[in-house]
JSON list of C-alpha atoms in Angstrom, two decimals:
[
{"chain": "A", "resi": 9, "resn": "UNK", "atom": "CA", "xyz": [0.00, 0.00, 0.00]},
{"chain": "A", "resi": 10, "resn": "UNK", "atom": "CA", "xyz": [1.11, 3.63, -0.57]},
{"chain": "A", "resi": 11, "resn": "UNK", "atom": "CA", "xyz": [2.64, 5.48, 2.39]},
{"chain": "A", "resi": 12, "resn": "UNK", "atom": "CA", "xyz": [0.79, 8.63, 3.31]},
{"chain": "A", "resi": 13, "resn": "UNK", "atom": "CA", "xyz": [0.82, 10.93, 5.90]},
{"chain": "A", "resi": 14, "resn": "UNK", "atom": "CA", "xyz": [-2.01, 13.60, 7.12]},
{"chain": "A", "resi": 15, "resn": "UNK", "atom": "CA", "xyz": [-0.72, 16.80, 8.63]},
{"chain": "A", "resi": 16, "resn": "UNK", "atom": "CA", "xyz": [2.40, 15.12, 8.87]},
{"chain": "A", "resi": 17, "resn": "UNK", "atom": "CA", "xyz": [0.72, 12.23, 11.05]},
{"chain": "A", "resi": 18, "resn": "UNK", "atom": "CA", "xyz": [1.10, 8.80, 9.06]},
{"chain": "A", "resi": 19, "resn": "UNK", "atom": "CA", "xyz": [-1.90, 7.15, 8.30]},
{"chain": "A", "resi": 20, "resn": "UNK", "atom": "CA", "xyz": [-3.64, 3.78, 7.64]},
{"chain": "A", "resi": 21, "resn": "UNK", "atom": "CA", "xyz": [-4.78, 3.30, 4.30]},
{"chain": "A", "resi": 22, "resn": "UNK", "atom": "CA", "xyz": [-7.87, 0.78, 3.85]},
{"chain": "A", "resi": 23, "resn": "UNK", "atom": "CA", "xyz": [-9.10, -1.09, 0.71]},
{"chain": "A", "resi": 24, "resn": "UNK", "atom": "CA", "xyz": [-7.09, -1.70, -2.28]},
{"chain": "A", "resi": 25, "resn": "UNK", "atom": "CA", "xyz": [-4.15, -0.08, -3.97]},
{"chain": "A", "resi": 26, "resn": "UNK", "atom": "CA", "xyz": [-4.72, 0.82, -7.93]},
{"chain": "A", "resi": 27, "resn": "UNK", "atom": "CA", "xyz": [-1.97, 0.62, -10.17]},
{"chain": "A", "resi": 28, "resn": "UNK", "atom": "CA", "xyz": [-0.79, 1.99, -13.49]},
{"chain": "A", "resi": 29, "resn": "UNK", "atom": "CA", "xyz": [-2.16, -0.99, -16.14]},
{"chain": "A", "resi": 30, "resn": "UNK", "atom": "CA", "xyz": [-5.17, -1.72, -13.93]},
{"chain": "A", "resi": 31, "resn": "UNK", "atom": "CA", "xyz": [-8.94, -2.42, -15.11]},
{"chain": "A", "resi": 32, "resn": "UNK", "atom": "CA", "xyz": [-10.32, 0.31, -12.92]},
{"chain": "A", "resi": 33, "resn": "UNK", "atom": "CA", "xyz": [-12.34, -0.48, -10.07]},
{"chain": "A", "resi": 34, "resn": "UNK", "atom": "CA", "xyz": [-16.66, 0.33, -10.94]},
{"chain": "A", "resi": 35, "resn": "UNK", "atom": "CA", "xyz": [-17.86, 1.88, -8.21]},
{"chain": "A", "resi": 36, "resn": "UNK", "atom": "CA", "xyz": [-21.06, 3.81, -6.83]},
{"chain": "A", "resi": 37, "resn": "UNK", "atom": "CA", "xyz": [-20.78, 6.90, -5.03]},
{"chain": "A", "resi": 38, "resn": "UNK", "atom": "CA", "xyz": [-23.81, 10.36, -5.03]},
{"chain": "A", "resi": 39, "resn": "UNK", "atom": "CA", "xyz": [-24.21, 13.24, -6.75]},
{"chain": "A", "resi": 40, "resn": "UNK", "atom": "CA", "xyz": [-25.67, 16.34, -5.33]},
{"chain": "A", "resi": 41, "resn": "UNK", "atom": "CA", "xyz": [-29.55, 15.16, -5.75]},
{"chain": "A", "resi": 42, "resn": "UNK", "atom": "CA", "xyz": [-28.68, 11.81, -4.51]},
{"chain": "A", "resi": 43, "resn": "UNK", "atom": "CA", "xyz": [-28.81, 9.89, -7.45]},
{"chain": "A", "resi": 44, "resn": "UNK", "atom": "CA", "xyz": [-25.90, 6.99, -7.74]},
{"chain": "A", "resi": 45, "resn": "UNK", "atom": "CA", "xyz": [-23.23, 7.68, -10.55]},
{"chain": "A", "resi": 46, "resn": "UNK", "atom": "CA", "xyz": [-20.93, 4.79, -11.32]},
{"chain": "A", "resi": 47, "resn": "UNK", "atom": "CA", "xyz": [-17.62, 4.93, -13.08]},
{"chain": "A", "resi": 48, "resn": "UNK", "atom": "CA", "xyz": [-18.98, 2.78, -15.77]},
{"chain": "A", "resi": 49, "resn": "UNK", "atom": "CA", "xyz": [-21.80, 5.26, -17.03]},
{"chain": "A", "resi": 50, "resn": "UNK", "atom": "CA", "xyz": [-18.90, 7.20, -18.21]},
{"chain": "A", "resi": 51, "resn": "UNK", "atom": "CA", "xyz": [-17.34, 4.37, -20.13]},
{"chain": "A", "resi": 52, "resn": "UNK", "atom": "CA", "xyz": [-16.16, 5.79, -23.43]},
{"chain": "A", "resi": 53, "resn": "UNK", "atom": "CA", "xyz": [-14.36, 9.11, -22.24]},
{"chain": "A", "resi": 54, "resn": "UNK", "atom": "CA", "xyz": [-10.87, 9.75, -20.35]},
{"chain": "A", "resi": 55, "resn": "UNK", "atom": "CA", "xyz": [-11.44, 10.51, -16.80]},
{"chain": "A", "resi": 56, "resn": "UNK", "atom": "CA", "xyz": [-9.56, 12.19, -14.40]},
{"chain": "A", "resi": 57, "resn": "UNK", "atom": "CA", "xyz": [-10.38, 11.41, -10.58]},
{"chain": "A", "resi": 58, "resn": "UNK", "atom": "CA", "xyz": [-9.38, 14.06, -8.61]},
{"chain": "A", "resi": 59, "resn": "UNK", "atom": "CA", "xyz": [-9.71, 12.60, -4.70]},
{"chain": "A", "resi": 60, "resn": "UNK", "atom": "CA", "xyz": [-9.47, 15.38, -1.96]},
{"chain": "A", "resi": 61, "resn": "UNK", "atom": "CA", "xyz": [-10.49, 14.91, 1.83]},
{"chain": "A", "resi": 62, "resn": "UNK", "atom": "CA", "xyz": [-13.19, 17.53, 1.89]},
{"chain": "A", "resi": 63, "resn": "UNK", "atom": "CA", "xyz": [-13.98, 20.11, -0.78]},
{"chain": "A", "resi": 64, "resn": "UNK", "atom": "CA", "xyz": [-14.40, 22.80, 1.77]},
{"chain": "A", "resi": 65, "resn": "UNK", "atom": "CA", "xyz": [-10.58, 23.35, 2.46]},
{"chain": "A", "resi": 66, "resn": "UNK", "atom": "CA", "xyz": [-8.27, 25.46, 0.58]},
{"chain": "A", "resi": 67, "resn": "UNK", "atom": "CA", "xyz": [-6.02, 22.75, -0.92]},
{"chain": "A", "resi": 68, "resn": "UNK", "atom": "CA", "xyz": [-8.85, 20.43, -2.19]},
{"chain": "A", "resi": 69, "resn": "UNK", "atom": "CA", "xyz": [-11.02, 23.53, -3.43]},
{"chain": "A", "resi": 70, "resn": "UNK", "atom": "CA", "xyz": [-7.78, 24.39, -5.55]},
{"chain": "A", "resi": 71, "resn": "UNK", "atom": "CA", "xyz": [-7.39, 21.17, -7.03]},
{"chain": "A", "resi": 72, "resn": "UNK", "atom": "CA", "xyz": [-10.94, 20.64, -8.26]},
{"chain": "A", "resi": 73, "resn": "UNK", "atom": "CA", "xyz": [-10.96, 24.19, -9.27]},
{"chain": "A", "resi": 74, "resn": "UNK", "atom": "CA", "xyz": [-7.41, 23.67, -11.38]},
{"chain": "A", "resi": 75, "resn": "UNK", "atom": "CA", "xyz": [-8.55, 20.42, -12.69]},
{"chain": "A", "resi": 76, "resn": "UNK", "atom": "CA", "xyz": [-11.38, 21.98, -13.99]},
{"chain": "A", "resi": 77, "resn": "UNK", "atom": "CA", "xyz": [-9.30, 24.68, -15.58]},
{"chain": "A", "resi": 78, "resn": "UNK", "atom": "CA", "xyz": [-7.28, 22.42, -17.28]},
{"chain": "A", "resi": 79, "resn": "UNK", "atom": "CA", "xyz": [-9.78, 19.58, -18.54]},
{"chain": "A", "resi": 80, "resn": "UNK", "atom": "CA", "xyz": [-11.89, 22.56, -20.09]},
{"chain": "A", "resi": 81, "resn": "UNK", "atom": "CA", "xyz": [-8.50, 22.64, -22.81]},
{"chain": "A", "resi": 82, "resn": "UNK", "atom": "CA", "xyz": [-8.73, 18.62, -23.65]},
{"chain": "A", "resi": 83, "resn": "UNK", "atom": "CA", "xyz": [-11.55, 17.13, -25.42]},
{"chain": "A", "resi": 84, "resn": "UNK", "atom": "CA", "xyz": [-13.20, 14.18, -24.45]},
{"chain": "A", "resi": 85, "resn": "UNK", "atom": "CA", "xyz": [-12.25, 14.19, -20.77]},
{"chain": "A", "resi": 86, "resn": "UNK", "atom": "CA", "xyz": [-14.86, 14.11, -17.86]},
{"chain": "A", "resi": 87, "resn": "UNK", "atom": "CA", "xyz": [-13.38, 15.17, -14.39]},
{"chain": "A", "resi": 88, "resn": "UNK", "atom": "CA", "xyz": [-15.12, 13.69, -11.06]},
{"chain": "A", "resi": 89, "resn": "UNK", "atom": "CA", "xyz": [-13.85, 14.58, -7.77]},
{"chain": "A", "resi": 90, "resn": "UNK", "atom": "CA", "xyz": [-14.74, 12.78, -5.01]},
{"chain": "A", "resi": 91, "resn": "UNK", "atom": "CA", "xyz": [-14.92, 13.25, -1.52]},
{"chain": "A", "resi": 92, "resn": "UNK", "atom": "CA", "xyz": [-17.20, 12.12, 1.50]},
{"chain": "A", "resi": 93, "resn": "UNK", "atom": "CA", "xyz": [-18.23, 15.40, 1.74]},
{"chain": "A", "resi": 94, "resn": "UNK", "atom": "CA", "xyz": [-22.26, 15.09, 2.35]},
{"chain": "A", "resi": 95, "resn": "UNK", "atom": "CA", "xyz": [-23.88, 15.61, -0.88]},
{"chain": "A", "resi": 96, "resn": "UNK", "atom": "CA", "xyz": [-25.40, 18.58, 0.57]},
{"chain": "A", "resi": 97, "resn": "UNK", "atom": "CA", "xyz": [-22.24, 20.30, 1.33]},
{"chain": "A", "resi": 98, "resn": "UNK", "atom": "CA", "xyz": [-21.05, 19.44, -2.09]},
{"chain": "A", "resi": 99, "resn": "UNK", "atom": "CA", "xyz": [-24.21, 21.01, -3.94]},
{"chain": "A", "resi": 100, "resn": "UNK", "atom": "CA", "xyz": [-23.34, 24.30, -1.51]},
{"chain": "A", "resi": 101, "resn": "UNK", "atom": "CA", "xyz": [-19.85, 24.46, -2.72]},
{"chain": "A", "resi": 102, "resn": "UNK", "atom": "CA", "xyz": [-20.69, 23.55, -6.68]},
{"chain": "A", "resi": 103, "resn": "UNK", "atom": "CA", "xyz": [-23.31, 26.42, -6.41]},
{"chain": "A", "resi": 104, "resn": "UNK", "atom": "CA", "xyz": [-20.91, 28.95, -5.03]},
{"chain": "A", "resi": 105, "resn": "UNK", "atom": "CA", "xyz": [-17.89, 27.80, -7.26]},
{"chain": "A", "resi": 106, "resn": "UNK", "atom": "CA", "xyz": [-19.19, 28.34, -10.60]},
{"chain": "A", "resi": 107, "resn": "UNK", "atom": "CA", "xyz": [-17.60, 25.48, -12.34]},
{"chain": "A", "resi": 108, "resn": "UNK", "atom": "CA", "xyz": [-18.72, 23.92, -14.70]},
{"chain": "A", "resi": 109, "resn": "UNK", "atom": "CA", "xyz": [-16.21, 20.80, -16.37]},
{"chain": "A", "resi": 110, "resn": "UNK", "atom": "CA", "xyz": [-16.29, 19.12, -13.01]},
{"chain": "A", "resi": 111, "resn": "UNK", "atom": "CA", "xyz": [-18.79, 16.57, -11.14]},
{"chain": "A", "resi": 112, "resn": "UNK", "atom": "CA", "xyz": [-18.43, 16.53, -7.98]},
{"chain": "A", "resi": 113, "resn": "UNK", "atom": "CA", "xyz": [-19.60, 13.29, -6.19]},
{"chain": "A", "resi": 114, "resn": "UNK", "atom": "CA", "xyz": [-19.60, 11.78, -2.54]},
{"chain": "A", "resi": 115, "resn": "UNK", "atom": "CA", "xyz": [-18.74, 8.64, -1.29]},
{"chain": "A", "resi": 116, "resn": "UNK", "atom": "CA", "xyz": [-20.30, 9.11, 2.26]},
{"chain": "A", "resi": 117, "resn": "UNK", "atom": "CA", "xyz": [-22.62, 6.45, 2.20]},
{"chain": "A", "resi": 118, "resn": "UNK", "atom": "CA", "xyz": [-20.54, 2.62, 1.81]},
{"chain": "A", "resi": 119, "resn": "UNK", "atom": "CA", "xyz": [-17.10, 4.03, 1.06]},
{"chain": "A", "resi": 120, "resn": "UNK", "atom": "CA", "xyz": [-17.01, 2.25, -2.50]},
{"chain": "A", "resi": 121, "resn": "UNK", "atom": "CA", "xyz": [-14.88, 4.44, -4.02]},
{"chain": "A", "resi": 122, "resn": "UNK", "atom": "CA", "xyz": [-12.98, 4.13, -1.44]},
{"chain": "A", "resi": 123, "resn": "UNK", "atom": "CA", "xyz": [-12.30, 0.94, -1.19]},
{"chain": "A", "resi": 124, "resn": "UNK", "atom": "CA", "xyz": [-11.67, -0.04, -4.54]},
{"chain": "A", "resi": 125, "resn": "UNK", "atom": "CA", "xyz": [-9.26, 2.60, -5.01]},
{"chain": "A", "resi": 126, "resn": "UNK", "atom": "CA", "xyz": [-7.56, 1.93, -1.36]},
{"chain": "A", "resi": 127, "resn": "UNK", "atom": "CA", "xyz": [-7.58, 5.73, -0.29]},
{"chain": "A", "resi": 128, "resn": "UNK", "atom": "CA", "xyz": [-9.47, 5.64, 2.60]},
{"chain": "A", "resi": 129, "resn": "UNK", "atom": "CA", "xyz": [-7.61, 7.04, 5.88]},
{"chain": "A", "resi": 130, "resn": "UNK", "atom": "CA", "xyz": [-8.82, 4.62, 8.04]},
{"chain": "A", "resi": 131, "resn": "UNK", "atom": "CA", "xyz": [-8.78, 6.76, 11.31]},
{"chain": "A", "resi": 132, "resn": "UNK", "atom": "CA", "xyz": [-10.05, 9.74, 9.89]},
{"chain": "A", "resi": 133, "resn": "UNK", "atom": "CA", "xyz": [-12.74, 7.72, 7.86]},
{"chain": "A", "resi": 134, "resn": "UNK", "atom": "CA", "xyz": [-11.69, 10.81, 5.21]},
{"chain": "A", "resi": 135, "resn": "UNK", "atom": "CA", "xyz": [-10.48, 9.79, 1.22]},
{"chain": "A", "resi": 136, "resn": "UNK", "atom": "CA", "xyz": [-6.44, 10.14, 0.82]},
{"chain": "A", "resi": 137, "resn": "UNK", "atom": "CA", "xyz": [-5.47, 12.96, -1.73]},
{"chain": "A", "resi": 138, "resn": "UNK", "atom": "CA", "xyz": [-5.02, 11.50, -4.74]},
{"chain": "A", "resi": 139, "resn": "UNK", "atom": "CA", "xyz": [-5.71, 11.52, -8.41]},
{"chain": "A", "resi": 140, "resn": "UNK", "atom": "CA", "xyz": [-6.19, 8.51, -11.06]},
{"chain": "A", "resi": 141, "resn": "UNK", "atom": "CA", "xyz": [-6.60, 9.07, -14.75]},
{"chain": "A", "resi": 142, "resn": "UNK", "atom": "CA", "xyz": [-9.01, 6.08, -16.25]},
{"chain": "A", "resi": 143, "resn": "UNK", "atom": "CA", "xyz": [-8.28, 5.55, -20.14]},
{"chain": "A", "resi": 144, "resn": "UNK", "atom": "CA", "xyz": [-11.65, 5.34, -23.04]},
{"chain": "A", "resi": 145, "resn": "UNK", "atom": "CA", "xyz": [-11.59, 1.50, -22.18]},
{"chain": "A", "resi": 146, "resn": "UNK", "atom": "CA", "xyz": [-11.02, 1.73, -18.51]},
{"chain": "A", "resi": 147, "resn": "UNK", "atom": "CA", "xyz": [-7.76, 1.35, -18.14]},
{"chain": "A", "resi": 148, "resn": "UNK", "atom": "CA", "xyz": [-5.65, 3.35, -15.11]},
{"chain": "A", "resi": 149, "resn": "UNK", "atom": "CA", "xyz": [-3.25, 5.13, -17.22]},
{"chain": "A", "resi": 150, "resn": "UNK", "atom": "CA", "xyz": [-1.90, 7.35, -14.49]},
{"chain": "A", "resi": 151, "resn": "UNK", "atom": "CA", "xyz": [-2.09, 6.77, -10.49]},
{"chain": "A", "resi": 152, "resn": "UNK", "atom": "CA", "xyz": [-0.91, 9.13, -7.63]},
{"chain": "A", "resi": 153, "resn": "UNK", "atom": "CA", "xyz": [-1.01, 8.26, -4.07]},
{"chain": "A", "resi": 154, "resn": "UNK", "atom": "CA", "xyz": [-0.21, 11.83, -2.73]},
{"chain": "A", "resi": 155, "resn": "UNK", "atom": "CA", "xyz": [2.68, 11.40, 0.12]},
{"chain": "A", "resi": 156, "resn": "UNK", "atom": "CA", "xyz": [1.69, 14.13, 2.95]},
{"chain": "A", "resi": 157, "resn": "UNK", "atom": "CA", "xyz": [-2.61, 14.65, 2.47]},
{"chain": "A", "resi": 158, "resn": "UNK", "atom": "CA", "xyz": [-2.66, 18.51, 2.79]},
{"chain": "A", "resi": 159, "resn": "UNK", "atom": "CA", "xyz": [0.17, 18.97, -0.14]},
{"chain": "A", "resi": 160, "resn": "UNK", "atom": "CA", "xyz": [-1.12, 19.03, -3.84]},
{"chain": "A", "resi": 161, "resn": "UNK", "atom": "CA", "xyz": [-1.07, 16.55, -6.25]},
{"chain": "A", "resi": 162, "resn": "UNK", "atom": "CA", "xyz": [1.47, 16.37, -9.42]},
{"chain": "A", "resi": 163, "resn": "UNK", "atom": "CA", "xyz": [-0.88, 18.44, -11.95]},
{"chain": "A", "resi": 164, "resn": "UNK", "atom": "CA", "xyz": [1.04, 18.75, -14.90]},
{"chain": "A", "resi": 165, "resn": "UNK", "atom": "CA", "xyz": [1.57, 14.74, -15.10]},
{"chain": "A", "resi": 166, "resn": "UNK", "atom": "CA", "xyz": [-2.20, 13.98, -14.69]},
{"chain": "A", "resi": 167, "resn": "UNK", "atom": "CA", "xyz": [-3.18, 16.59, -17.19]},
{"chain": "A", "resi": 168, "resn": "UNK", "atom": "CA", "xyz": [-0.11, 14.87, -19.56]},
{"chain": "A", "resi": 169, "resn": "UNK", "atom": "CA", "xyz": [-1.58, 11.36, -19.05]},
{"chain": "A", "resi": 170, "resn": "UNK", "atom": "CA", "xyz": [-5.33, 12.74, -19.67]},
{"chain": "A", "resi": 171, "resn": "UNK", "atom": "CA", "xyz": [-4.47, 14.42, -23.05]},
{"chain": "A", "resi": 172, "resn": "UNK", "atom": "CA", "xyz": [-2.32, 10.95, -23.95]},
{"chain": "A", "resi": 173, "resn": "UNK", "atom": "CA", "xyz": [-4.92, 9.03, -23.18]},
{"chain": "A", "resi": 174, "resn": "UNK", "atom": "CA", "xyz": [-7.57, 7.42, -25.64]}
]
């Protein structure tokens, strides 16, 4: 399993670990009115997973709002960010933030995501920062485990693996 740290604290990291040349995981997590999304009913499209451990802090608001900056310049690419933000929360911050090449989901409810991605910190029942980039045929083409939760992720190579991507 990747080694990852909160605040500088390590943490336990539960389900299990995605690699580069993976089938990625389906999974079931909300959108804002409840309804389930799974990865699989975007089959067909590169997508980048941007994970953060809640939207409503400055380092995961940046990410989804620079991820959605840069997938508005690539075709054919979806971005999700999840979180286990409530859905509720979510719908507040997607209302106040304007954007509008992201869809942002929550995996609250069973952790499925979660688990079949392995970035779940355990004792903080919160998702580990990190960011997977899921190929046309749903293939992982890019995987980053980031080391210490409250730095950001490696940008430029996820937005290079999206636009490389089929």
């Amino acid at each position: 399993m990747a080694s990852v740290t909160f605040k500088n604290n390590p943490v336990t990291l539960a389900g299990s670990e995605v690699k580069v040349g993976d089938q990625a995981p389906d999974f079931t997590v909300l959108a804002n009115d409840l309804s389930e999304v799974k990865l699989s009913d975007s089959k067909g499209t590169v997508r980048i997973i941007s994970v953060v451990p809640s939207i409503d802090t400055g380092v995961c608001d940046a990410q989804t709002r620079r991820f959605n900056e840069d997938a508005s310049k690539i075709g054919n690419v979806q971005v999700l960010t999840i979180s286990v933000d409530l859905p509720f929360a979510q719908k507040r911050w997607c209302a106040a933030s304007g954007l509008d090449n992201v869809q942002v989901l929550s995996d609250h409810r069973d952790l499925s995501f979660g688990e079949a991605y392995g970035v779940i910190m355990q004792d903080l029942r919160l998702l580990a920062r990190s960011v997977f980039v899921v190929d046309s045929s749903d293939k992982v083409v890019y995987a980053e485990y980031v080391s210490e939760g409250t730095s950001h992720p490696n940008y430029e190579a996820a937005i290079e693996a999206a636009k490389a991507a089929k």
